[in-house]
Coordinates of C-alpha atoms in Angstrom, one line a residue:
X178 CA 0.0 0.0 0.0
X179 CA 3.0 2.3 0.6
X180 CA 3.9 2.2 -3.1
X181 CA 0.4 3.2 -4.1
X182 CA 0.6 6.2 -1.8
X183 CA 4.0 7.3 -3.1
X184 CA 2.7 6.9 -6.7
X185 CA -0.2 9.3 -6.3
X186 CA 1.9 11.9 -4.5
X187 CA 4.5 11.7 -7.2
X188 CA 1.8 12.0 -9.9
X189 CA 0.2 14.9 -8.1
X190 CA 3.5 16.7 -7.7
X191 CA 4.5 16.2 -11.3
X192 CA 1.1 17.6 -12.4
X193 CA 1.5 20.6 -10.2
X194 CA 4.9 21.4 -11.5
X195 CA 3.5 21.2 -15.1
X196 CA 0.9 23.8 -14.2
X197 CA 3.5 26.0 -12.6
X198 CA 5.5 25.8 -15.8
X199 CA 2.5 27.0 -17.7
X200 CA 2.2 23.9 -19.9
X201 CA -1.6 24.1 -20.3
X202 CA -4.6 22.3 -18.8
X203 CA -5.7 19.0 -20.3
X204 CA -8.4 16.5 -19.3
X205 CA -7.2 13.1 -18.3
X206 CA -9.1 9.8 -17.8
X207 CA -6.4 8.2 -15.7
X208 CA -8.1 7.1 -12.4
X209 CA -6.9 8.9 -9.3
X210 CA -7.6 7.5 -5.9
X211 CA -5.5 9.0 -3.1
X212 CA -5.5 7.5 0.4
X213 CA -5.1 4.0 1.8
X214 CA -8.6 2.7 2.5
X215 CA -9.7 1.3 5.0
X216 CA -7.1 3.3 7.0
X217 CA -7.6 7.0 7.4
X218 CA -6.0 8.8 4.4
X219 CA -2.3 9.3 5.1
X220 CA -1.0 12.8 5.0
X221 CA 2.1 13.2 2.8
X222 CA 4.1 16.3 1.7
X223 CA 5.4 17.1 -1.8
X224 CA 8.0 19.8 -0.9
X225 CA 6.3 22.6 -2.8
X226 CA 5.3 25.6 -0.8
X227 CA 2.8 28.4 -1.6
X228 CA 2.7 31.8 0.1
X229 CA -0.2 33.4 1.9
X230 CA -2.3 35.9 -0.1
X231 CA -5.1 37.1 2.3
X232 CA -7.7 39.1 0.4
X233 CA -8.6 42.6 1.6
X234 CA -12.3 41.7 1.6
X235 CA -13.6 38.5 3.4
X236 CA -17.1 37.1 3.3
X237 CA -19.2 34.4 4.9
X238 CA -22.0 32.4 3.3
X239 CA -24.5 30.2 5.1
X240 CA -25.7 26.6 4.5
X241 CA -27.7 26.1 7.7
X242 CA -30.9 25.4 5.8
X243 CA -29.2 23.1 3.3
X244 CA -26.3 21.1 4.8
X245 CA -27.3 22.0 8.3
X246 CA -30.8 20.5 8.3
X247 CA -29.7 17.3 6.6
X248 CA -28.2 16.2 9.9
X249 CA -30.4 17.7 12.7
X250 CA -33.9 18.9 12.2
X251 CA -36.5 19.5 9.4
X252 CA -37.0 23.1 10.1
X253 CA -40.5 24.5 9.9
X254 CA -41.2 27.9 8.3
X255 CA -41.2 29.7 11.7
X256 CA -37.9 28.1 12.7
X257 CA -36.3 29.3 9.4
X258 CA -37.7 32.7 9.7
X259 CA -36.4 33.1 13.2
X260 CA -32.9 31.8 12.4
X261 CA -32.8 33.8 9.2
X262 CA -33.6 37.0 11.2
X263 CA -30.7 36.1 13.5
X264 CA -28.4 35.7 10.5
X265 CA -29.5 39.1 9.2
X266 CA -28.9 40.6 12.7
X267 CA -25.5 39.0 12.8
X268 CA -24.7 40.6 9.4
X269 CA -26.1 43.9 10.8
X270 CA -26.1 45.5 7.3
X271 CA -22.4 45.0 6.9
X272 CA -22.6 42.8 3.8
X273 CA -20.2 40.3 5.3
X274 CA -22.8 37.4 5.7
X275 CA -23.7 37.5 2.1
X276 CA -25.6 34.4 1.0
X277 CA -27.8 31.7 2.4
X278 CA -28.5 28.4 0.5
X279 CA -31.9 26.7 0.3
X280 CA -33.3 23.5 -1.2
X281 CA -36.3 23.9 -3.5
X282 CA -37.3 20.2 -4.0
X283 CA -40.4 19.9 -1.8
X284 CA -43.4 22.2 -1.2
X285 CA -42.1 22.8 2.4
X286 CA -38.7 24.0 0.8
X287 CA -40.5 26.4 -1.5
X288 CA -42.8 27.7 1.3
X289 CA -39.6 28.4 3.3
X290 CA -38.0 30.3 0.5
X291 CA -41.1 32.4 -0.1
X292 CA -41.2 33.2 3.6
X293 CA -37.6 34.3 4.0
X294 CA -37.7 36.3 0.8
X295 CA -40.8 38.0 2.1
X296 CA -38.8 39.3 5.1
X297 CA -37.1 41.7 2.8
X298 CA -33.6 41.5 4.1
X299 CA -30.7 42.6 1.9
X300 CA -28.3 40.2 3.6
X301 CA -27.9 37.3 3.5
X302 CA -29.3 36.9 0.0
X303 CA -31.5 33.9 -0.6
X304 CA -30.1 31.5 -3.2
X305 CA -31.1 28.1 -4.5
X306 CA -29.1 24.8 -4.3
X307 CA -29.4 22.1 -6.9
X308 CA -27.7 19.4 -8.9
X309 CA -26.1 19.9 -12.3
X310 CA -29.3 19.3 -14.1
X311 CA -31.3 21.5 -16.5
X312 CA -34.5 20.8 -14.5
X313 CA -32.8 22.0 -11.3
X314 CA -31.9 25.3 -13.0
X315 CA -35.5 25.7 -14.1
X316 CA -36.6 25.1 -10.5
X317 CA -34.4 27.9 -9.3
X318 CA -35.6 30.2 -12.0
X319 CA -39.3 29.3 -11.5
X320 CA -39.0 30.2 -7.8
X321 CA -37.9 33.7 -8.6
X322 CA -34.2 33.2 -7.7
X323 CA -31.3 34.5 -9.8
X324 CA -28.4 32.6 -8.1
X325 CA -27.8 28.9 -7.2
X326 CA -25.2 26.5 -5.9
X327 CA -24.7 23.8 -8.5
X328 CA -23.4 20.5 -7.4
X329 CA -20.6 19.0 -9.5
X330 CA -19.0 15.8 -8.2
X331 CA -15.3 15.8 -9.2
X332 CA -13.6 12.9 -7.5
X333 CA -13.2 9.5 -9.3
X334 CA -14.8 7.7 -6.4
X335 CA -18.0 9.8 -7.1
X336 CA -17.8 9.9 -10.9
X337 CA -17.1 6.2 -11.4
X338 CA -18.6 4.5 -8.3
X339 CA -21.6 6.8 -7.7
X340 CA -22.5 7.8 -11.2
X341 CA -20.9 4.9 -13.2
X342 CA -19.6 7.3 -15.8
X343 CA -16.4 8.8 -17.2
X344 CA -14.8 12.1 -16.4
X345 CA -15.5 13.3 -19.9
X346 CA -19.3 12.5 -19.7
X347 CA -19.5 14.0 -16.2
X348 CA -17.8 17.2 -17.4
X349 CA -20.1 17.5 -20.4
X350 CA -23.2 17.1 -18.2
X351 CA -21.9 19.8 -15.8
X352 CA -21.1 22.2 -18.6
X353 CA -24.5 21.7 -20.2
X354 CA -26.3 22.5 -16.9
X355 CA -24.0 25.5 -16.2
X356 CA -24.6 26.9 -19.7
X357 CA -28.4 26.6 -19.2
X358 CA -28.1 28.6 -16.0
X359 CA -25.8 31.2 -17.3
X360 CA -27.8 31.6 -20.6
X361 CA -30.9 32.3 -18.5
X362 CA -29.1 34.8 -16.2
X363 CA -28.7 32.6 -13.2
X364 CA -25.4 33.3 -11.4
X365 CA -23.6 30.1 -10.3
X366 CA -21.6 28.9 -7.4
X367 CA -20.1 25.7 -8.9
X368 CA -19.7 23.3 -6.0
X369 CA -16.9 20.9 -6.8
X370 CA -17.9 18.0 -4.5
X371 CA -15.1 16.0 -3.0
X372 CA -12.4 18.1 -4.6
X373 CA -10.0 17.1 -1.8
X374 CA -10.0 13.6 -3.2
X375 CA -10.0 14.5 -6.9
X376 CA -7.4 14.7 -9.6
X377 CA -6.8 18.5 -9.4
X378 CA -4.5 18.8 -12.4
X379 CA -6.0 16.1 -14.7
X380 CA -9.7 17.0 -14.1
X381 CA -10.5 19.9 -11.7
X382 CA -8.5 22.7 -13.3
X383 CA -9.5 21.9 -16.9
X384 CA -13.2 21.7 -15.8
X385 CA -13.0 25.0 -14.0
X386 CA -11.2 26.6 -16.9
X387 CA -14.1 25.7 -19.2
X388 CA -16.7 26.8 -16.6
X389 CA -15.0 30.2 -16.2
X390 CA -14.9 30.7 -20.0
X391 CA -18.7 30.0 -20.1
X392 CA -19.2 32.6 -17.4
X393 CA -17.2 35.1 -19.4
X394 CA -19.1 34.4 -22.6
X395 CA -22.5 35.0 -21.0
X396 CA -21.4 37.8 -18.7
X397 CA -22.9 36.2 -15.7
X398 CA -21.0 35.9 -12.4
X399 CA -19.6 32.6 -11.2
X400 CA -18.0 31.4 -8.0
X401 CA -16.0 28.2 -7.7
X402 CA -16.8 26.5 -4.4
X403 CA -14.3 24.0 -2.9
X404 CA -16.0 21.5 -0.7
X405 CA -13.8 19.4 1.6
X406 CA -16.6 16.8 1.5
X407 CA -15.1 14.2 3.7
X408 CA -13.0 16.5 5.8
X409 CA -9.7 15.1 4.6
X410 CA -8.2 18.5 3.7
X411 CA -5.4 20.1 5.7
X412 CA -4.3 23.7 6.2
X413 CA -0.6 23.0 5.3
X414 CA 0.8 24.7 2.2
X415 CA 3.5 22.0 1.7
X416 CA 1.1 19.0 1.9
X417 CA 0.4 17.2 -1.3
X418 CA -2.6 17.8 -3.5
X419 CA -5.5 17.2 -3.3
X420 CA -5.4 17.5 0.5
X421 CA -3.7 20.9 0.8
X422 CA -6.3 23.6 1.1
X423 CA -3.7 26.4 0.6
X424 CA -2.6 24.8 -2.7
X425 CA -6.1 24.3 -4.0
X426 CA -7.0 27.9 -3.3
X427 CA -3.6 29.1 -4.7
X428 CA -4.2 27.3 -8.0
X429 CA -7.7 28.8 -8.3
X430 CA -6.3 32.3 -7.7
X431 CA -3.0 32.1 -9.6
X432 CA -3.2 29.3 -12.2
X433 CA -6.8 30.2 -13.2
X434 CA -6.6 33.9 -12.3
X435 CA -9.9 33.9 -10.3
X436 CA -10.5 36.9 -8.1
X437 CA -10.7 36.2 -4.4
X438 CA -14.4 36.8 -4.2
X439 CA -14.9 34.0 -6.8
X440 CA -13.3 31.4 -4.6
X441 CA -15.3 29.8 -1.8
X442 CA -14.4 27.1 0.7
X443 CA -16.9 24.6 2.3
X444 CA -15.4 22.5 5.1
X445 CA -16.4 19.4 7.2
X446 CA -15.2 18.4 10.6
X447 CA -14.5 14.7 10.1
X448 CA -10.8 15.0 11.3
X449 CA -11.3 18.1 13.5
X450 CA -9.8 20.4 10.8
X451 CA -12.9 22.3 9.5
X452 CA -12.1 25.6 11.2
X453 CA -8.3 25.4 10.6
X454 CA -9.0 24.7 6.9
X455 CA -11.4 27.5 6.6
X456 CA -8.9 30.0 8.1
X457 CA -6.2 28.6 5.7
X458 CA -8.6 29.2 2.8
X459 CA -9.0 32.8 3.8
X460 CA -5.3 33.3 4.5
X461 CA -4.2 31.7 1.2
X462 CA -6.6 33.7 -1.0
X463 CA -10.2 32.6 -0.9
X464 CA -12.5 35.5 -0.2
X465 CA -15.5 33.4 0.9
X466 CA -16.1 30.8 3.6
X467 CA -19.2 28.7 3.9
X468 CA -20.6 27.4 7.2
X469 CA -23.6 26.6 9.4
X470 CA -24.9 28.0 12.6
X471 CA -23.2 26.1 15.5
X472 CA -21.4 23.9 12.8
X473 CA -24.4 21.6 12.6
X474 CA -24.1 19.5 9.5
X475 CA -23.6 16.1 8.0
X476 CA -21.6 13.5 10.0
X477 CA -19.1 15.5 12.1
X478 CA -20.6 18.9 11.0
X479 CA -19.5 21.9 9.1
X480 CA -17.5 25.1 9.8
X481 CA -19.4 27.0 12.5
X482 CA -20.5 30.4 11.4
X483 CA -19.7 31.8 14.8
X484 CA -16.1 30.5 14.4
X485 CA -15.9 32.3 11.0
X486 CA -17.2 35.5 12.6
X487 CA -14.6 35.4 15.4
X488 CA -11.8 34.4 13.0
X489 CA -12.8 37.3 10.8
X490 CA -12.2 39.6 13.8
X491 CA -8.8 38.0 14.4
X492 CA -7.7 38.3 10.7
X493 CA -9.1 41.8 10.2
X494 CA -8.8 43.3 13.7
X495 CA -12.4 44.4 13.4
X496 CA -15.9 42.9 12.7
X497 CA -16.5 45.5 10.1
X498 CA -20.1 46.1 11.1
X499 CA -21.1 42.6 12.0
X500 CA -22.9 42.2 15.4
X501 CA -21.3 39.1 17.1
X502 CA -23.4 39.5 20.2
X503 CA -26.2 37.9 18.2
X504 CA -24.3 34.6 18.5
X505 CA -25.6 34.1 22.1
X506 CA -29.2 34.5 20.7
X507 CA -28.5 31.8 18.2
X508 CA -27.4 29.5 21.0
X509 CA -30.5 30.2 23.0
X510 CA -32.8 29.6 20.0
X511 CA -31.2 26.2 19.2
X512 CA -31.6 25.2 22.9
X513 CA -35.3 26.1 22.7
X514 CA -35.8 23.8 19.8
X515 CA -34.1 20.9 21.5
X516 CA -30.5 21.0 20.3
X517 CA -28.0 20.4 23.1
X518 CA -25.0 22.6 22.5
X519 CA -21.9 20.6 23.6
X520 CA -20.5 21.9 26.8
X521 CA -17.0 22.2 25.5
X522 CA -17.8 23.6 22.1
X523 CA -15.6 26.6 21.5
X524 CA -17.2 30.1 21.5
X525 CA -20.7 28.9 22.3
X526 CA -20.4 26.0 24.8
X527 CA -21.2 26.3 28.5
X528 CA -17.5 25.7 29.4
X529 CA -16.1 28.0 26.7
X530 CA -15.4 30.8 29.1
X531 CA -15.4 28.8 32.3
X532 CA -12.6 28.0 34.8
X533 CA -12.7 25.6 37.7
X534 CA -9.2 25.5 39.0
X535 CA -8.6 27.6 42.2
X536 CA -5.3 29.2 41.0
X537 CA -7.0 30.1 37.7
X538 CA -10.1 31.4 39.4
X539 CA -8.0 33.6 41.6
X540 CA -6.0 35.0 38.7
X541 CA -9.0 35.4 36.4
X542 CA -11.0 37.3 39.0
X543 CA -8.1 39.7 39.4
X544 CA -7.7 40.1 35.6
X545 CA -9.9 38.1 33.2
X546 CA -7.3 38.3 30.5
X547 CA -5.1 35.9 32.4
X548 CA -7.1 32.9 31.2
X549 CA -9.4 34.5 28.6
X550 CA -8.0 35.6 25.3
X551 CA -11.1 37.7 24.5
X552 CA -14.0 39.3 26.3
X553 CA -16.9 36.8 26.2
X554 CA -19.4 39.6 26.0
X555 CA -18.2 40.3 22.4
X556 CA -20.3 37.2 21.5
X557 CA -23.0 37.8 24.1
X558 CA -21.6 35.3 26.6
X559 CA -20.0 35.8 30.1
X560 CA -17.1 34.3 32.0
X561 CA -18.1 31.6 34.4
X562 CA -16.5 30.3 37.6
X563 CA -17.3 26.6 38.2
X564 CA -17.4 25.3 41.7
X565 CA -15.8 21.8 41.7
X566 CA -13.3 19.8 43.6
X567 CA -10.4 22.1 42.7
X568 CA -12.2 25.5 42.9
X569 CA -10.2 26.4 46.0
X570 CA -11.0 29.1 48.4
X571 CA -11.0 31.8 45.7
X572 CA -13.8 29.9 43.9
X573 CA -15.8 29.5 47.1
X574 CA -15.4 33.1 48.0
X575 CA -16.6 34.1 44.5
X576 CA -19.6 31.8 44.8
X577 CA -20.5 33.2 48.2
X578 CA -20.3 36.8 46.8
X579 CA -22.6 35.8 43.9
X580 CA -25.2 34.8 46.4
X581 CA -24.9 38.0 48.4
X582 CA -22.3 37.4 51.1
X583 CA -19.5 40.0 51.4
X584 CA -16.5 37.7 52.0
X585 CA -12.9 37.4 51.1
X586 CA -11.1 34.1 50.5
X587 CA -9.5 34.3 54.0
X588 CA -12.8 34.5 55.9
X589 CA -14.0 31.8 58.2
X590 CA -17.2 31.2 56.3
X591 CA -15.2 30.6 53.2
X592 CA -13.0 28.0 55.0
X593 CA -16.1 26.2 56.4
X594 CA -17.9 25.9 53.0
X595 CA -14.6 25.0 51.3
X596 CA -14.1 22.1 53.7
X597 CA -17.6 20.8 53.2
X598 CA -17.2 20.9 49.4
X599 CA -13.9 19.0 49.7
X600 CA -15.6 16.4 51.9
X601 CA -18.5 15.9 49.4
X602 CA -16.1 15.4 46.5
X603 CA -13.8 13.1 48.5
X604 CA -16.7 10.9 49.5
X605 CA -18.1 10.8 45.9
X606 CA -21.3 12.5 46.8
X607 CA -20.4 15.2 44.2
X608 CA -18.5 14.5 41.0
X609 CA -19.3 17.3 38.5
X610 CA -19.1 21.1 39.1
X611 CA -22.2 22.3 40.8
X612 CA -24.8 24.9 39.8
X613 CA -25.6 28.0 41.8
X614 CA -28.8 26.3 43.0
X615 CA -26.8 23.2 44.2
X616 CA -24.3 25.5 46.0
X617 CA -27.2 27.3 47.8
X618 CA -28.6 23.9 48.9
X619 CA -25.2 22.9 50.3
X620 CA -24.9 26.3 52.0
X621 CA -28.4 25.9 53.5
X622 CA -27.6 22.4 54.8
X623 CA -24.4 23.7 56.5
X624 CA -26.5 26.4 58.2
X625 CA -29.1 23.9 59.3
X626 CA -31.8 24.9 56.7
X627 CA -32.5 21.8 54.6
X628 CA -35.3 23.7 52.7
X629 CA -32.7 25.6 50.6

């Protein structure tokens, strides 16, 4: 199996060097299957580096109502209206959260699209999602939309195993559907499904080159969307194609001369790399990142929109008009409809801004920056001190102050409560950090009031 791996990396490297030498783009039918199934795909490097090229303008698109609802919940019209309002509040008129994708296949889908369009928000713009079929283009057009995501599977595992066809026939089908859309004035976001397991030089680049020429002929905008469909992509510029997100983006920008706002990344979290890959896509030249609220999506999920908003702030030093405090409202809405936000999920989880270790509590209460890299209120959250077996006297004193007692960590009352908590944890009565209500009950018990 090692020889096979070395073979595909060598072929990928040779193809990349050919493109860098400007030798032209040609379709190939030579089957390309990276990886070493059934093992996780091995990461290898080809020794070729590309440099960062972060665009001056960065954008976010939403697929909560497409990819997001495939894995969680069949949203009703009221759910979608509420969440779409929150997306618009998050954008806050900034034009940063620019698109939201919607299915159109069922009557429920179409009712939803009519409802959100009726809200009249400029951002995010409502766009359709469909397959590379003429009938799907007509469905988009018949529902009053002028833009769609068009799915185009580009890996051999999809073309040959899923569709039982050749690359040439697949490309002709995609180009026919794209031309139908462009001819009728429908802007396209061509979604190159499974691009991180595809033959980038022998199929992807020649296909995109022809798609772009179609767009230029009809004068209708086109975006090339790069979906890391199975989450195998990596953020390393020296990793081999097709896994290197920096290289994929770099080729779109520099080999095909696409502007940054015509390159979009769509990530998945199968190997815990969705956010890292999305950030790499921005840093290496893609102007657009696609995600879902809370990262809810197929299998291990998508890039969380809240992560994109925070990373936008890190890359730009500003949110440029977005209102990140809306993120807390998003969390609350999902909890109301039955979604349990994982406690340790970054940015939005209950533990995201929590500390439970006594020495950390003491330092954080003196200066929150000691253990928090940003103010949680930026995203509508607050710092939390958890009372557990290692909260120490500083944690106990903080908890007592929160329930109205004016104490310092050297006071006798703090010592008494601290010893009782240690006992309860030592004896196994308590195991997890306790809530304020549980703390009050323990305090009442110590004071002889079992009603608390």
